[in-house]
Coordinates of C-alpha atoms (C1' of nucleotides) in Angstrom, one line a residue:
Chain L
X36 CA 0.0 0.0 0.0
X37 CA 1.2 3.0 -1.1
X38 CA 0.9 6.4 -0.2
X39 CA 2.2 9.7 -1.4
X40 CA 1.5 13.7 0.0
X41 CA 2.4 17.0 -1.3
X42 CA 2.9 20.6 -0.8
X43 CA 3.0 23.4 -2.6
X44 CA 2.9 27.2 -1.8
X45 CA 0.5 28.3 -5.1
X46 CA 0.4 32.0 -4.2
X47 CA -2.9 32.1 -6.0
X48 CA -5.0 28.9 -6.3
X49 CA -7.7 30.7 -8.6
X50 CA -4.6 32.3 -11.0
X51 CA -2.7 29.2 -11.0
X52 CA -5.7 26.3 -11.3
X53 CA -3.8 25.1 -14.6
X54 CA -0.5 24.7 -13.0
X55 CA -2.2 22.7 -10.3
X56 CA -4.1 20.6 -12.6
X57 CA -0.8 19.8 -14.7
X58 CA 0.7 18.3 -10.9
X59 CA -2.2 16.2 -10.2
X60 CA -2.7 14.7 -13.6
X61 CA 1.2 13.9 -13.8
X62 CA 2.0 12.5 -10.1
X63 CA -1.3 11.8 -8.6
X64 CA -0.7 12.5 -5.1
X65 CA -3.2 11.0 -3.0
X66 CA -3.3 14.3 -0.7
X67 CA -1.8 17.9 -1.8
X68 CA -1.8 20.7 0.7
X69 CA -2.1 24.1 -0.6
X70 CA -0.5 27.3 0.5
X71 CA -1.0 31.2 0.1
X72 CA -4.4 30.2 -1.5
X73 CA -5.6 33.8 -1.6
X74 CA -9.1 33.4 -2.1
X75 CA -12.2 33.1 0.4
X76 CA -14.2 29.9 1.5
X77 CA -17.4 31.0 -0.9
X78 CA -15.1 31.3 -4.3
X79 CA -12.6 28.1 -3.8
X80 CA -12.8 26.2 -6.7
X81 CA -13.8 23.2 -5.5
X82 CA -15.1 21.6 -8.6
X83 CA -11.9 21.5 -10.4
X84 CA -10.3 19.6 -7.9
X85 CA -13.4 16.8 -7.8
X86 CA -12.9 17.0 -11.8
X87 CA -9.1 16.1 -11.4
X88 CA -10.3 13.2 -9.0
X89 CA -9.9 15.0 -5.5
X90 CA -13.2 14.9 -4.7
X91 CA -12.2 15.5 -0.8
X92 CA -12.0 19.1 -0.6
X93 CA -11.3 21.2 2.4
X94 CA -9.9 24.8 3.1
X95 CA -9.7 27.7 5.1
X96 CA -9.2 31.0 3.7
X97 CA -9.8 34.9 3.5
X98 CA -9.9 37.4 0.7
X99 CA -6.3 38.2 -0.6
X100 CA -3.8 36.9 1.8
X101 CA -3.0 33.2 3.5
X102 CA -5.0 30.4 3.2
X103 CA -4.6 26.9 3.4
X104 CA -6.5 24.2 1.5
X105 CA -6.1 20.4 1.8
X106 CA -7.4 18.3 -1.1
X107 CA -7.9 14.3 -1.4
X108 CA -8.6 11.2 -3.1
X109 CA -9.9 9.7 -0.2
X110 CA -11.9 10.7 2.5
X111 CA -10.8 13.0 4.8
X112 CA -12.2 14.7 8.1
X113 CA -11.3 17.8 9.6
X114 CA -9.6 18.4 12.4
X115 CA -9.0 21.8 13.4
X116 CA -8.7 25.0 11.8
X117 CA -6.3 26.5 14.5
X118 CA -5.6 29.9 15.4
X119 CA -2.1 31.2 16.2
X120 CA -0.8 34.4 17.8
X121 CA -4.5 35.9 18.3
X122 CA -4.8 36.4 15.0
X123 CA -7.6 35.8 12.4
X124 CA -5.0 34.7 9.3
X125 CA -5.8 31.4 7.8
X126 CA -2.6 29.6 8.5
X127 CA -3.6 26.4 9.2
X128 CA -5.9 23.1 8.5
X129 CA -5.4 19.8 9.9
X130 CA -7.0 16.2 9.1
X131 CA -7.2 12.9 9.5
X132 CA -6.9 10.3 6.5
X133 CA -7.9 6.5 6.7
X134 CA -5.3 5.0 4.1
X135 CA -3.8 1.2 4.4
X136 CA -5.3 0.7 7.8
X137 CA -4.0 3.8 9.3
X138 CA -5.1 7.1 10.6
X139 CA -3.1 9.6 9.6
X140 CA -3.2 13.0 11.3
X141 CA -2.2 15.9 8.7
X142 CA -0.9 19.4 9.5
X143 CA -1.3 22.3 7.0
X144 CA 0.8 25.0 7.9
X145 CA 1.3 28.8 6.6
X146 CA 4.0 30.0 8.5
X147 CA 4.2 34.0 8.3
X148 CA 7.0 35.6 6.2
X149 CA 7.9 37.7 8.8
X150 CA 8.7 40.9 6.9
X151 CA 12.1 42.2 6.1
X152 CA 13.1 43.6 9.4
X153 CA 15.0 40.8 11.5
X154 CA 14.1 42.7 14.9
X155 CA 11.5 41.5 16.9
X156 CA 11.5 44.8 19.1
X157 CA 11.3 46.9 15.7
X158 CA 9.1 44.8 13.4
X159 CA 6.1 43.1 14.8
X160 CA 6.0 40.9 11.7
X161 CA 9.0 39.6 12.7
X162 CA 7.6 39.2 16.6
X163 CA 4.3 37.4 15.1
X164 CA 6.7 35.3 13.2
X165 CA 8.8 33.7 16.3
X166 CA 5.6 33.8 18.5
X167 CA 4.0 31.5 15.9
X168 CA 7.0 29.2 15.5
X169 CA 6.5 29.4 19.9
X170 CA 3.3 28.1 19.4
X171 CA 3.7 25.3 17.3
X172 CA 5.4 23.7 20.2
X173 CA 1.6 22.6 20.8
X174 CA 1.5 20.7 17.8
X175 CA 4.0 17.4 18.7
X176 CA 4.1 14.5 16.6
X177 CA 1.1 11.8 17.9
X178 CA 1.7 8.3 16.9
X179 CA 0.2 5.2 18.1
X180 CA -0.4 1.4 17.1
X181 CA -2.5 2.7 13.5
X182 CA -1.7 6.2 14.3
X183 CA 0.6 8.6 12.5
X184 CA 1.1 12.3 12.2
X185 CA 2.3 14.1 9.1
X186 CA 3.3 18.1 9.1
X187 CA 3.7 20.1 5.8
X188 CA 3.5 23.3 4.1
X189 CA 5.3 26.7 3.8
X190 CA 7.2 27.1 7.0
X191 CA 8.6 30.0 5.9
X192 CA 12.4 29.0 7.9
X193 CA 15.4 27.5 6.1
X194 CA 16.9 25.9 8.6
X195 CA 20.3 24.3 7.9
X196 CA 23.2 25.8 6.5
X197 CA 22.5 24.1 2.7
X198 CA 19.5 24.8 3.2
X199 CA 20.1 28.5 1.5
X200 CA 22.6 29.4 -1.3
X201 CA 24.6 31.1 0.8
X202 CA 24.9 30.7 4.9
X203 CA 26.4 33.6 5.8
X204 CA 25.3 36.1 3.3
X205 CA 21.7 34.9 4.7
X206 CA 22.4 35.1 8.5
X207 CA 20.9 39.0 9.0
X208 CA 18.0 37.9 5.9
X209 CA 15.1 36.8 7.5
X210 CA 14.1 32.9 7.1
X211 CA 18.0 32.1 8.0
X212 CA 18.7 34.5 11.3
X213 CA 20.2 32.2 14.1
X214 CA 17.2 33.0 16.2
X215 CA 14.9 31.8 13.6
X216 CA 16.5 28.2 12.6
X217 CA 17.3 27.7 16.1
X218 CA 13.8 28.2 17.3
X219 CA 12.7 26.2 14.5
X220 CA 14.6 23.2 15.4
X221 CA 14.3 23.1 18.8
X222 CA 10.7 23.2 18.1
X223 CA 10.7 20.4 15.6
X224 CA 12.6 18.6 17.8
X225 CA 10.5 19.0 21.1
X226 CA 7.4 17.8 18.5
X227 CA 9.0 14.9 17.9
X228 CA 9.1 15.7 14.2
X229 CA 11.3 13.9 11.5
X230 CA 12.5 16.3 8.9
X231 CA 12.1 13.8 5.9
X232 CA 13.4 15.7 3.1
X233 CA 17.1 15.2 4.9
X234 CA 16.3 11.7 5.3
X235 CA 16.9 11.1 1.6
X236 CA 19.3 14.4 0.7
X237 CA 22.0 14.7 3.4
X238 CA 22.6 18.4 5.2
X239 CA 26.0 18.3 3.1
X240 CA 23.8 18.8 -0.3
X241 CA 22.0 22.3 -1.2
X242 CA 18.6 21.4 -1.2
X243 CA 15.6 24.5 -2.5
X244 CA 12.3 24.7 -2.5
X245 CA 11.5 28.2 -3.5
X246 CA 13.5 31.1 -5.7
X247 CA 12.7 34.9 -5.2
X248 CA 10.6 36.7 -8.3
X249 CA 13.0 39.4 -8.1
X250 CA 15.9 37.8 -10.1
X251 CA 16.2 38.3 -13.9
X252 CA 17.2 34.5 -14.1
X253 CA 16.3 32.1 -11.1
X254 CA 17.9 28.9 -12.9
X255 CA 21.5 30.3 -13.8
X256 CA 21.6 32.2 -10.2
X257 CA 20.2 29.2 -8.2
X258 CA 20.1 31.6 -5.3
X259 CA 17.2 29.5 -3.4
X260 CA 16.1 28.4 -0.1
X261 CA 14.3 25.4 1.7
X262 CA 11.0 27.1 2.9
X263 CA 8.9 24.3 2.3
X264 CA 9.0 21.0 4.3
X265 CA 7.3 17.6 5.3
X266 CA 7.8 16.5 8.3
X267 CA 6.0 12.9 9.9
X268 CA 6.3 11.0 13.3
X269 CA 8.9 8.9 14.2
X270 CA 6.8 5.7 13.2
X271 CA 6.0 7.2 9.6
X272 CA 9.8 7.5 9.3
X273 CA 10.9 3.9 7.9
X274 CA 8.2 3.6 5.4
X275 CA 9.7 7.0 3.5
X276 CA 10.5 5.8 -0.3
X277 CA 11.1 9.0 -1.4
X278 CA 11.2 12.4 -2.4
X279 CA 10.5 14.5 -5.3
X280 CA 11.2 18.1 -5.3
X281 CA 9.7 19.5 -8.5
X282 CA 12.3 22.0 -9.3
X283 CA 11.0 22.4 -12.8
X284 CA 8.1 23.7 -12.1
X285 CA 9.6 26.9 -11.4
X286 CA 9.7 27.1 -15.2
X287 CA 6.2 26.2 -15.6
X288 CA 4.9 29.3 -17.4
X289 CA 3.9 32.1 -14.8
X290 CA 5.0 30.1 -11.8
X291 CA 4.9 30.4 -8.2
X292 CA 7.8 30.9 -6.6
X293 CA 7.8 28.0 -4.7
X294 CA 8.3 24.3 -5.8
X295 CA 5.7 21.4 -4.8
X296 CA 7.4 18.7 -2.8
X297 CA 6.4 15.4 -2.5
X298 CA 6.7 12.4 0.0
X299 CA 5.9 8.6 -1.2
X300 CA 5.4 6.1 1.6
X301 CA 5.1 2.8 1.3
X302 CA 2.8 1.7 4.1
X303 CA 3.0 -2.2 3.5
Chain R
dA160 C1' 24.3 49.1 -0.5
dT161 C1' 20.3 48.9 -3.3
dG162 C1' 16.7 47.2 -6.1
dG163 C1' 15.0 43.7 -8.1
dT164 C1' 9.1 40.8 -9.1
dT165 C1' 4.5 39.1 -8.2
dG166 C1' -0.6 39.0 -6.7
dC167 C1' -4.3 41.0 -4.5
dC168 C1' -7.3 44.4 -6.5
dA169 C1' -7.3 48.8 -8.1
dA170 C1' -3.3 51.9 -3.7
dG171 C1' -0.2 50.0 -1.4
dC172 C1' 0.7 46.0 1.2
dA173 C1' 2.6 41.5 1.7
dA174 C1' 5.7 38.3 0.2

DNA sequence: ATGGTTGCCAAGCAA
């Protein structure tokens, strides 16, 4: 039995539909979690997915900024739509799938950007930014006999030093500041969470997930970053066969910035 | 050191 989950930052569901289409009809994931959505509940475009064969189709967003939306091919139930730092932003969805005779408990997360300001005391972006990675320290890895817990989505934090083009030109840029990726992984670790994409490509290796808009070409510069992670509990861990980072699609024509990633389990 | 681009939605903010 296998099973395979993705994510992808689409900044834009509605603009981008065709891009998602083109991911589903070429690699089938059984569950893709969405990112920066950027459109509210009553306008999601819900029959496109159940025409691509996600006819599970669940989302929480607001006009023009955020939003999370997790989509299926089997059933799913939700969770919790949770809020974090007081704030009304749709940041995050969680479910539960039935798949090979195990409930899985999946995480949808939005972390904020955090501005450009790497000051807490000067730039609340920056303050909602490590009060929300704070928070998350409530969301730890449950596992159990059938159970298992899966995290994904645009965390928003490169954490290791390959992680970004360049470790110390990125210390004072915001997504790589010490206080950040510390943070980060301590949190990570105190969930119990297993950072799967260095499972398969060792911290030695540059691994990306997103390049900026603002450079004339993103290919030749290769100046990215890894923004965009899956994590699972320990006892998802060992059934990992994979993972794809879709770097091409950052050619796909009008692209988002960010690169869908996707984890393949075999749950045998 | 600076400015570079995109999407929302129709000015400037967020990323």
């Amino acid at each position: 039995m296998s099973f395979s989950i993705a994510t992808w930052n689409i900044n834009s569901v509605r603009l981008r539909m065709p891009l998602v289409e083109q991911l589903l009809a070429e690699h089938a994931p059984d569950v893709l979690c969405l990112q920066e959505t950027k459109v509210p509940d009553n306008l999601f475009p819900i029959k496109a997915f159940q025409k691509a064969g996600y006819e599970h189709v669940t989302f929480s967003g607001q006009k023009g900024y955020h939003g999370v939306a997790t989509v299926s091919r089997h059933p799913l139930e939700v969770v919790e739509r949770r809020r974090f730092c007081d704030s009304d932003d749709c940041r995050h969805l969680s479910v539960h799938v039935e798949i090979g005779g195990r409930r899985i408990l999946i995480h949808n997360f939005y972390v904020p950007a955090g501005g450009d300001e790497p000051d807490p005391e000067i730039n609340p972006k920056f303050r909602q930014k490590l009060d929300f990675v704070a928070e998350m320290h409530d969301v730890p890895a449950v596992e159990g006999d059938n159970l298992s817990s899966i995290l994904v989505g645009d965390l928003n934090i490169a954490p290791l030093e390959n992680d970004v083009w360049s470790h110390r030109q990125l210390l004072k840029v915001v997504s790589h500041t010490p206080i950040e990726t510390t943070s980060f992984e301590a949190m990570r670790r105190a969930g119990n969470w297993v950072d799967l994409m260095r499972q398969i490509v060792p911290p030695e290796e540059k691994l990306y997930t997103w390049w900026s808009y603002r450079s004339k070409d993103w290919e030749a510069s290769d100046r990215g970053r890894r923004l965009d992670h899956i994590w699972s509990s320990p006892n998802l861990a060992p059934h990992l066969q994979g993972i794809d980072i879709l770097r091409h699609a950052r050619s796909w024509e009008r692209p988002s910035d960010h690169v869908p990633v996707i984890a393949k389990f075999d749950l045998g």
